[in-house]
XYZ file of C-alpha atoms in Angstrom:
576
model
C 25.950 -112.049 30.691
C 29.700 -111.382 30.957
C 30.512 -108.284 33.023
C 33.249 -106.000 31.703
C 33.472 -103.890 34.856
C 31.746 -101.033 36.652
C 30.936 -97.697 35.020
C 33.000 -95.845 37.622
C 35.835 -98.363 37.361
C 36.443 -98.478 33.614
C 38.702 -95.791 32.059
C 37.063 -92.880 30.306
C 38.753 -93.877 27.016
C 36.597 -97.013 26.953
C 33.470 -94.867 26.402
C 34.897 -92.107 24.199
C 33.421 -91.871 20.673
C 30.967 -94.684 21.436
C 27.646 -94.733 19.562
C 24.337 -96.353 20.366
C 23.351 -99.290 18.189
C 20.240 -98.688 16.084
C 17.241 -100.664 17.183
C 18.743 -101.470 20.554
C 15.707 -100.069 22.280
C 13.516 -103.121 21.882
C 13.436 -106.806 22.628
C 16.640 -107.221 24.588
C 15.910 -110.180 26.848
C 17.260 -110.692 30.319
C 19.594 -113.524 31.172
C 18.242 -117.043 31.794
C 18.994 -116.672 35.494
C 16.763 -113.610 35.633
C 14.106 -115.380 33.575
C 14.090 -118.144 36.163
C 13.866 -115.584 38.961
C 10.969 -113.970 37.111
C 9.050 -117.260 37.264
C 9.886 -118.059 40.910
C 6.456 -117.177 42.284
C 4.613 -119.211 39.638
C 6.945 -122.150 40.181
C 6.498 -122.133 43.959
C 2.717 -122.055 43.545
C 2.890 -124.925 41.036
C 5.030 -126.920 43.419
C 2.521 -126.442 46.216
C -0.449 -127.520 44.093
C 1.402 -130.576 42.810
C 2.348 -131.550 46.344
C -1.249 -131.250 47.530
C -2.686 -133.197 44.613
C -0.108 -135.977 44.658
C -0.049 -136.350 48.450
C -3.813 -136.979 48.545
C -3.573 -139.802 46.011
C -3.589 -143.384 47.299
C -2.227 -146.541 45.736
C -4.669 -148.326 43.401
C -4.675 -152.086 43.857
C -1.711 -153.743 42.166
C -0.281 -150.496 40.780
C 2.313 -148.027 42.118
C 1.585 -144.322 41.758
C 4.588 -142.983 43.686
C 5.994 -141.031 40.736
C 6.933 -137.510 39.686
C 6.258 -136.767 36.024
C 8.094 -133.418 36.203
C 11.414 -134.944 37.301
C 10.942 -138.253 35.464
C 10.816 -140.415 38.601
C 8.729 -143.463 37.737
C 8.874 -142.787 33.992
C 12.572 -142.612 33.057
C 13.795 -144.069 36.359
C 12.495 -146.166 39.245
C 9.498 -144.962 41.264
C 9.476 -143.989 44.928
C 9.304 -146.737 47.538
C 6.671 -145.020 49.686
C 4.305 -142.087 49.759
C 6.465 -140.428 52.437
C 9.477 -140.485 50.118
C 7.336 -139.000 47.352
C 6.173 -136.143 49.589
C 9.727 -135.357 50.643
C 10.713 -135.217 46.965
C 8.030 -132.591 46.255
C 9.650 -130.380 48.907
C 13.194 -130.859 47.576
C 15.274 -128.262 45.730
C 15.626 -130.605 42.742
C 11.840 -130.723 42.202
C 11.468 -126.948 42.642
C 14.287 -126.295 40.167
C 12.673 -128.508 37.511
C 9.314 -126.758 37.967
C 11.011 -123.408 37.382
C 12.687 -124.763 34.241
C 9.330 -126.039 32.931
C 7.682 -122.667 33.631
C 10.156 -120.914 31.296
C 9.946 -123.603 28.602
C 13.183 -125.450 29.374
C 13.701 -129.182 29.805
C 13.973 -130.693 33.280
C 17.308 -132.075 34.531
C 18.011 -135.346 36.293
C 19.351 -135.530 39.826
C 22.995 -135.924 38.789
C 22.842 -132.887 36.510
C 21.150 -130.894 39.272
C 23.919 -131.743 41.751
C 26.493 -130.643 39.187
C 24.739 -127.313 38.680
C 24.589 -126.734 42.418
C 28.282 -127.444 42.920
C 29.675 -125.698 39.820
C 27.416 -122.903 38.552
C 25.433 -121.822 41.617
C 22.321 -121.473 39.466
C 19.926 -122.444 42.243
C 20.567 -119.698 44.778
C 16.881 -118.877 45.257
C 15.169 -122.255 44.817
C 13.749 -122.428 48.320
C 11.893 -119.175 47.862
C 13.441 -117.612 50.971
C 14.590 -114.645 48.945
C 11.126 -113.615 47.861
C 7.897 -112.692 49.601
C 5.254 -111.852 47.060
C 2.386 -109.418 47.482
C 0.735 -110.696 44.330
C 1.116 -107.246 42.784
C 3.279 -106.215 39.815
C 6.130 -103.886 40.705
C 6.679 -100.591 38.981
C 9.831 -101.900 37.316
C 7.934 -104.863 35.870
C 5.367 -102.481 34.379
C 8.123 -100.309 32.923
C 9.772 -103.365 31.347
C 6.668 -103.952 29.221
C 7.005 -100.524 27.640
C 10.679 -100.470 26.574
C 13.875 -102.433 26.823
C 15.779 -102.396 30.098
C 19.196 -102.093 28.411
C 21.065 -99.687 26.124
C 23.723 -101.038 23.760
C 26.787 -99.112 22.605
C 29.771 -99.708 20.360
C 33.041 -97.968 21.228
C 35.817 -96.823 18.908
C 37.594 -100.178 19.266
C 34.528 -102.013 17.952
C 33.619 -103.437 21.366
C 29.863 -103.839 21.902
C 28.718 -103.259 25.486
C 25.486 -102.543 27.312
C 24.363 -100.651 30.415
C 21.064 -100.565 32.243
C 18.716 -97.995 30.726
C 17.472 -96.426 34.047
C 21.068 -95.445 34.858
C 21.025 -92.948 31.957
C 17.331 -92.137 31.399
C 14.270 -91.603 33.557
C 10.796 -93.002 32.955
C 9.440 -89.462 32.526
C 11.894 -88.804 29.659
C 9.716 -89.817 26.698
C 11.700 -87.927 24.055
C 14.306 -89.567 21.844
C 17.657 -88.744 23.453
C 20.532 -88.071 21.003
C 23.565 -90.347 21.099
C 25.802 -87.450 22.124
C 23.690 -86.699 25.195
C 23.515 -90.362 26.228
C 27.264 -90.694 25.879
C 27.815 -87.487 27.845
C 25.641 -88.791 30.687
C 27.627 -92.030 30.692
C 31.006 -90.266 30.763
C 29.813 -87.968 33.563
C 29.473 -91.000 35.816
C 33.153 -91.841 35.298
C 34.603 -88.510 36.438
C 32.153 -86.955 38.936
C 30.892 -87.911 42.378
C 27.325 -89.148 42.597
C 24.862 -89.868 45.399
C 22.538 -92.789 44.678
C 19.686 -94.179 46.785
C 18.304 -97.734 46.595
C 14.860 -98.451 48.107
C 13.433 -102.007 48.195
C 10.042 -102.964 49.644
C 8.334 -106.328 49.281
C 6.178 -108.635 51.431
C 6.657 -106.864 54.768
C 10.410 -106.430 54.171
C 11.913 -102.972 53.645
C 15.474 -101.907 53.038
C 16.870 -98.552 51.944
C 20.434 -97.303 51.609
C 22.214 -94.120 50.516
C 25.525 -94.553 48.701
C 28.279 -92.097 47.797
C 29.787 -93.055 44.426
C 33.368 -91.978 43.904
C 35.091 -92.553 40.521
C 38.020 -94.946 40.789
C 41.325 -93.123 40.155
C 43.164 -94.197 36.959
C 45.967 -95.670 39.063
C 43.498 -98.202 40.560
C 41.642 -99.206 37.372
C 43.502 -102.492 37.256
C 42.624 -103.382 40.844
C 39.608 -105.653 41.090
C 38.927 -104.797 44.740
C 38.913 -101.018 44.312
C 35.973 -99.583 46.343
C 33.126 -98.397 44.120
C 30.999 -96.660 46.747
C 30.648 -95.742 50.401
C 27.538 -96.309 52.512
C 26.230 -93.049 53.971
C 23.103 -94.479 55.636
C 21.030 -97.633 55.550
C 17.976 -99.046 57.330
C 16.075 -102.352 57.128
C 12.762 -103.447 58.656
C 10.647 -106.578 58.678
C 7.035 -106.940 59.847
C 4.583 -109.826 59.623
C 1.997 -108.449 57.164
C 1.457 -111.351 54.719
C -0.318 -114.509 55.826
C 1.795 -117.608 55.227
C 0.790 -119.670 52.149
C -2.085 -117.255 51.411
C -0.334 -114.238 49.902
C -1.531 -110.660 49.836
C -1.563 -108.071 52.575
C -4.286 -107.848 55.204
C -5.340 -104.437 53.865
C -5.974 -106.029 50.455
C -8.226 -108.621 52.101
C -10.084 -105.916 54.046
C -10.627 -103.931 50.842
C -12.790 -106.774 49.484
C -15.393 -106.039 52.196
C -14.727 -109.122 54.317
C -14.555 -108.439 58.059
C -11.883 -110.776 59.443
C -11.602 -110.601 63.241
C -8.990 -113.271 63.955
C -5.969 -112.589 66.136
C -3.622 -113.017 63.166
C -5.572 -110.461 61.124
C -5.378 -107.952 63.972
C -1.608 -108.490 64.254
C -1.142 -108.005 60.508
C -3.202 -104.789 60.528
C -1.119 -103.415 63.375
C 2.139 -104.434 61.685
C 1.136 -102.767 58.409
C 0.510 -99.480 60.195
C 3.752 -99.828 62.193
C 5.810 -100.640 59.075
C 4.329 -97.693 57.186
C 5.203 -95.358 60.075
C 8.758 -96.717 60.294
C 9.311 -96.198 56.551
C 7.938 -92.658 56.622
C 10.007 -91.756 59.692
C 13.175 -93.150 58.095
C 12.706 -91.272 54.820
C 11.814 -88.085 56.721
C 15.041 -88.343 58.730
C 16.957 -88.718 55.444
C 15.473 -85.538 53.969
C 18.860 -83.881 53.454
C 20.402 -87.014 51.937
C 17.442 -87.453 49.569
C 17.650 -83.805 48.517
C 21.254 -84.220 47.334
C 20.663 -87.607 45.654
C 21.306 -87.742 41.896
C 19.382 -90.972 41.287
C 16.842 -92.860 43.401
C 16.139 -96.482 42.418
C 12.889 -97.920 43.779
C 11.541 -101.477 43.639
C 8.050 -101.644 45.214
C 4.562 -102.791 44.253
C 1.581 -100.432 44.384
C 0.664 -101.240 47.994
C 4.293 -101.268 49.154
C 4.932 -97.872 47.533
C 2.168 -96.166 49.542
C 4.395 -95.091 52.476
C 7.110 -93.966 50.028
C 4.979 -91.678 47.856
C 1.606 -91.428 49.609
C 0.311 -88.605 51.801
C 0.875 -84.867 51.966
C 4.037 -85.362 54.017
C 5.622 -87.871 51.599
C 9.410 -87.681 51.404
C 9.380 -88.468 47.651
C 7.113 -87.519 44.780
C 6.232 -90.199 42.231
C 7.009 -87.946 39.222
C 10.433 -86.882 40.478
C 12.792 -87.302 37.448
C 15.477 -88.719 39.745
C 13.323 -91.745 40.599
C 14.045 -94.804 38.448
C 12.666 -98.341 38.467
C 15.058 -101.208 39.030
C 15.071 -103.044 35.660
C 15.742 -106.559 36.965
C 14.328 -108.891 39.580
C 15.372 -108.458 43.180
C 15.397 -110.793 46.155
C 14.210 -110.240 49.715
C 14.922 -106.603 50.696
C 18.021 -106.526 52.896
C 21.070 -104.287 53.102
C 23.121 -106.946 51.304
C 20.536 -107.056 48.521
C 20.606 -103.248 48.230
C 24.387 -103.386 47.717
C 24.007 -106.186 45.156
C 21.454 -104.063 43.260
C 23.870 -101.136 43.189
C 26.729 -103.323 41.930
C 24.438 -104.630 39.170
C 23.253 -101.158 38.157
C 26.860 -99.971 37.872
C 27.911 -102.938 35.740
C 28.930 -102.695 32.090
C 28.308 -106.029 30.380
C 28.366 -107.781 27.034
C 24.936 -108.203 25.365
C 23.718 -111.745 24.893
C 24.018 -113.420 21.479
C 20.210 -113.476 21.276
C 20.071 -109.680 21.648
C 22.754 -109.154 18.998
C 21.004 -111.516 16.569
C 17.690 -109.697 17.112
C 19.443 -106.395 16.437
C 20.943 -107.740 13.201
C 17.555 -109.070 12.050
C 15.890 -105.689 12.624
C 18.645 -103.905 10.734
C 18.182 -106.242 7.740
C 14.429 -105.695 7.827
C 14.907 -101.922 7.845
C 17.197 -102.121 4.798
C 14.870 -104.487 2.889
C 11.821 -102.223 3.401
C 12.908 -98.589 2.964
C 10.359 -95.942 3.789
C 8.508 -94.517 0.760
C 9.345 -90.820 0.318
C 6.432 -88.447 0.296
C 6.068 -84.717 -0.162
C 5.246 -82.390 2.707
C 2.000 -81.463 0.964
C 0.892 -85.097 0.816
C 1.866 -85.571 4.444
C -0.218 -82.574 5.401
C -3.315 -83.612 3.430
C -3.444 -87.391 3.499
C -4.230 -88.828 6.934
C -2.219 -91.795 8.159
C -4.409 -94.865 8.226
C -3.676 -97.402 10.955
C -2.734 -100.878 9.875
C -5.674 -103.275 10.130
C -5.354 -105.745 12.969
C -4.945 -109.365 12.048
C -8.112 -111.370 12.734
C -7.863 -113.382 15.907
C -7.829 -117.120 15.441
C -10.856 -118.845 16.975
C -10.189 -120.975 20.024
C -10.319 -124.773 19.647
C -13.582 -126.424 20.800
C -11.966 -127.833 23.950
C -10.816 -124.344 24.977
C -14.295 -122.916 24.361
C -15.935 -125.611 26.492
C -13.391 -125.135 29.296
C -13.892 -121.351 29.291
C -17.666 -121.746 29.336
C -17.512 -124.070 32.343
C -19.259 -126.908 30.455
C -17.781 -129.970 32.200
C -20.039 -132.416 30.305
C -18.897 -131.093 26.927
C -15.253 -131.177 28.038
C -15.674 -134.835 28.988
C -17.356 -135.622 25.657
C -14.628 -133.888 23.621
C -11.856 -135.657 25.513
C -13.518 -139.029 24.969
C -13.828 -138.324 21.227
C -10.091 -137.571 20.901
C -9.692 -133.834 21.567
C -6.069 -132.989 22.405
C -5.685 -131.462 25.918
C -2.076 -130.487 25.064
C -3.087 -128.186 22.191
C -2.396 -124.519 22.923
C -4.518 -121.601 21.751
C -3.265 -118.397 20.092
C -2.018 -117.130 23.470
C -0.117 -120.317 24.234
C -2.536 -121.609 26.900
C -3.720 -125.202 27.144
C -7.405 -125.987 27.898
C -6.737 -126.803 31.567
C -5.263 -123.301 32.100
C -8.471 -121.571 30.941
C -10.882 -123.829 32.868
C -13.665 -121.734 34.383
C -14.240 -123.696 37.589
C -13.331 -126.759 39.637
C -15.898 -128.977 37.886
C -14.121 -128.492 34.557
C -10.695 -129.126 36.093
C -12.017 -132.295 37.718
C -13.245 -133.465 34.295
C -9.663 -133.273 32.987
C -8.350 -135.102 36.064
C -10.965 -137.877 35.760
C -10.034 -138.384 32.115
C -6.369 -138.589 33.142
C -7.292 -141.327 35.626
C -9.186 -143.285 32.966
C -6.595 -142.787 30.186
C -3.230 -142.314 31.946
C -1.044 -143.065 28.893
C -2.987 -141.368 26.112
C -1.498 -137.851 26.440
C 1.446 -136.048 28.000
C -0.489 -134.632 30.941
C 2.499 -132.632 32.151
C 2.374 -130.672 28.888
C -1.414 -130.433 29.258
C -0.992 -128.881 32.722
C -3.161 -131.499 34.478
C -1.570 -131.984 37.925
C -2.819 -135.446 38.934
C -5.541 -138.022 38.202
C -8.838 -137.977 40.097
C -9.990 -141.526 40.754
C -13.369 -142.588 42.140
C -11.680 -143.741 45.328
C -9.923 -140.408 45.846
C -13.110 -138.497 45.066
C -15.110 -140.572 47.542
C -12.460 -139.936 50.187
C -12.661 -136.211 49.549
C -16.461 -136.310 49.823
C -16.195 -138.319 53.027
C -13.788 -135.764 54.488
C -16.120 -132.934 53.552
C -19.110 -134.748 55.069
C -17.137 -135.430 58.244
C -16.092 -131.808 58.461
C -19.680 -130.605 58.024
C -20.896 -133.087 60.654
C -18.347 -131.766 63.126
C -19.426 -128.222 62.375
C -23.104 -129.120 62.949
C -22.261 -130.863 66.218
C -20.237 -127.888 67.358
C -23.114 -125.554 66.518
C -25.558 -127.760 68.474
C -23.237 -127.722 71.481
C -22.985 -123.957 71.304
C -26.779 -123.556 71.168
C -27.192 -126.029 74.062
C -24.736 -124.100 76.219
C -26.456 -120.804 75.374
C -29.865 -122.236 76.295
C -28.555 -123.526 79.627
C -26.999 -120.162 80.417
C -30.244 -118.388 79.577
C -32.261 -120.797 81.762
C -29.910 -120.253 84.711
C -30.214 -116.485 84.321
C -34.040 -116.700 84.209
C -34.096 -118.924 87.308
C -31.908 -116.490 89.223
C -34.107 -113.548 88.211
C -37.245 -115.463 89.293
C -35.769 -116.320 92.679
C -34.715 -112.710 93.274
C -38.213 -111.467 92.369
C -39.890 -113.973 94.719
C -37.574 -112.972 97.576
C -38.377 -109.300 97.024
C -42.118 -110.065 96.931
C -41.858 -111.967 100.214
C -39.966 -109.098 101.849
C -42.513 -106.546 100.682
C -45.408 -108.753 101.870
C -43.845 -109.055 105.306
C -43.408 -105.306 105.562
C -47.031 -104.711 104.496
C -48.335 -107.245 107.028
C -46.367 -105.637 109.833
C -47.717 -102.199 108.965
C -51.277 -103.529 108.727
C -50.985 -105.180 112.159
C -49.749 -101.978 113.746
C -52.577 -100.042 112.082
C -55.260 -102.461 113.406
C -53.803 -102.357 116.862
C -53.988 -98.572 116.832
C -57.715 -98.629 115.764
C -58.850 -101.193 118.450
C -57.621 -99.071 121.350
C -58.807 -95.536 121.470
C -55.754 -93.585 120.968
C -54.903 -90.972 123.503
C -54.703 -87.410 122.503
C -51.655 -87.033 120.253
C -49.378 -84.199 119.778
C -48.683 -82.684 116.404
C -45.404 -84.599 116.087
C -47.080 -87.932 116.790
C -49.803 -87.223 114.246
C -47.226 -86.482 111.549
C -45.392 -89.730 112.385
C -48.643 -91.698 112.067
C -49.412 -90.165 108.690
C -45.944 -91.037 107.568
C -46.424 -94.693 108.610
C -49.670 -94.862 106.644
C -47.933 -93.491 103.538
C -45.193 -96.078 103.925
C -47.769 -98.849 104.206
C -49.534 -97.684 101.065
C -46.202 -97.541 99.217
C -45.328 -101.058 100.367
C -48.664 -102.418 99.138
C -48.166 -100.773 95.732
C -44.651 -102.161 95.524
C -45.867 -105.673 96.380
C -48.515 -105.442 93.637
C -45.906 -104.498 91.074
C -43.599 -107.341 92.119
C -46.446 -109.870 91.865
C -47.187 -108.634 88.357
C -43.500 -108.903 87.402
C -43.332 -112.442 88.784
C -46.363 -113.483 86.727
C -44.820 -112.014 83.560
C -41.533 -113.825 84.290
C -43.388 -117.128 84.527
C -45.062 -116.451 81.187
C -41.705 -115.664 79.523
C -40.027 -118.787 80.830
């Protein structure tokens, strides 16, 4: 995609008398680099599954399995010397790059070609995945891309065909067909008037927002490549740990499923989500004046990430604001540098790809070959328009049906009788992709182990063979893990029983000590009472009589207390 310059940098004469190309509103693909970026998440996941499957495989007797079918190691070149070398290869940029190429239907490259691409074309800038943190949710721009093209094509008075990004000139709420004159006027306005644009990026716990002041480049500086296109008025970036590594998805999404996770990591992620949401809201609230004067606001955020931007009664932005536009291309990790790169890209005027021009020419020929049949207004008013009947859907092949139904035995039988696991259905999916459960996937892997050379298993999507030895090892690991869990549970119950026994013994000893104390007090009172009855007491005063009555009451209370303690001690013995 060759860039001709920035909208604010090119002279106004470049756009004068330009017209939109008919049919340019559909099927204008992105560049191959963006296609590869679009498949980055799928490729990283595929790389991880291949690494897990291949790393668990052991060497069969007399045969080397240290290969990589994706990169051709062991098939078109020598195999790896050890399993360690094979594992390191699965983590390399070369392997990741080939997986991304396969995911978009392109052929893999050898190591020499990969090194050349790295050194010359810089086509592998985001192989490691450090530029992306997925929330496993489609962004608003991705949803908008499915509805209409992301680009608008024009042809100026000199016959030069150029394209600009659609959200720069139209909003998603603008469903009407905009005349060419109005589109051209909007485009020319950007070349001679100041604009305030805002870029907001939010993805995977990363947030970055910036406000830019766009100033048209004076005609005297049009020839200067380093002429400033904008000035930063404000910017802010945050990062919080909200997505569990190698698991994907926010903690709030996990909690919404009804599972109560009480780990320390889950608590940290919940706290960080709330903190990040507060930081975003506070930042946008402090930019209220800047946002009010903004002409365009470009947002790239998934549904969950957009909550602090649009959600709540005190939201700084409203989702249906006509100034808000989706970013029509893939973005990397939200940073201030990425926000500036997004703005440069949005301002770019570029040449359409040859594929887009060919598609436009084909649609124009089709429109000429099939002119619309004229009809009277009366016929249009009376005769209803009947929708075109949908083409009948082709039935799925038997192997696809068995895989979808989860019938592992039938899948095995069909494979043994010659069914092709590389055959794709009407949606382009192979049988392994539509497998209902692990048992069906294991059936494909077992067949790959028994017939390793019969099919191209890379095309069939089968990651690795499942041998009896590997399966027995997996079962042994599972049995060992369950045994450890049972032993741990027994130890926990044993410790709980010992703690309960110690507590019961302490309670019993305390009760016996209290009973002994009460018995001693009762005996002492009884002895004093007997001694007072044996000797005729002298005549007592009123005070002495009251004291004696009080001693008798105390004795009676002590006896009652001792009876209760004896009863409690007996019950404690029964419980223990």
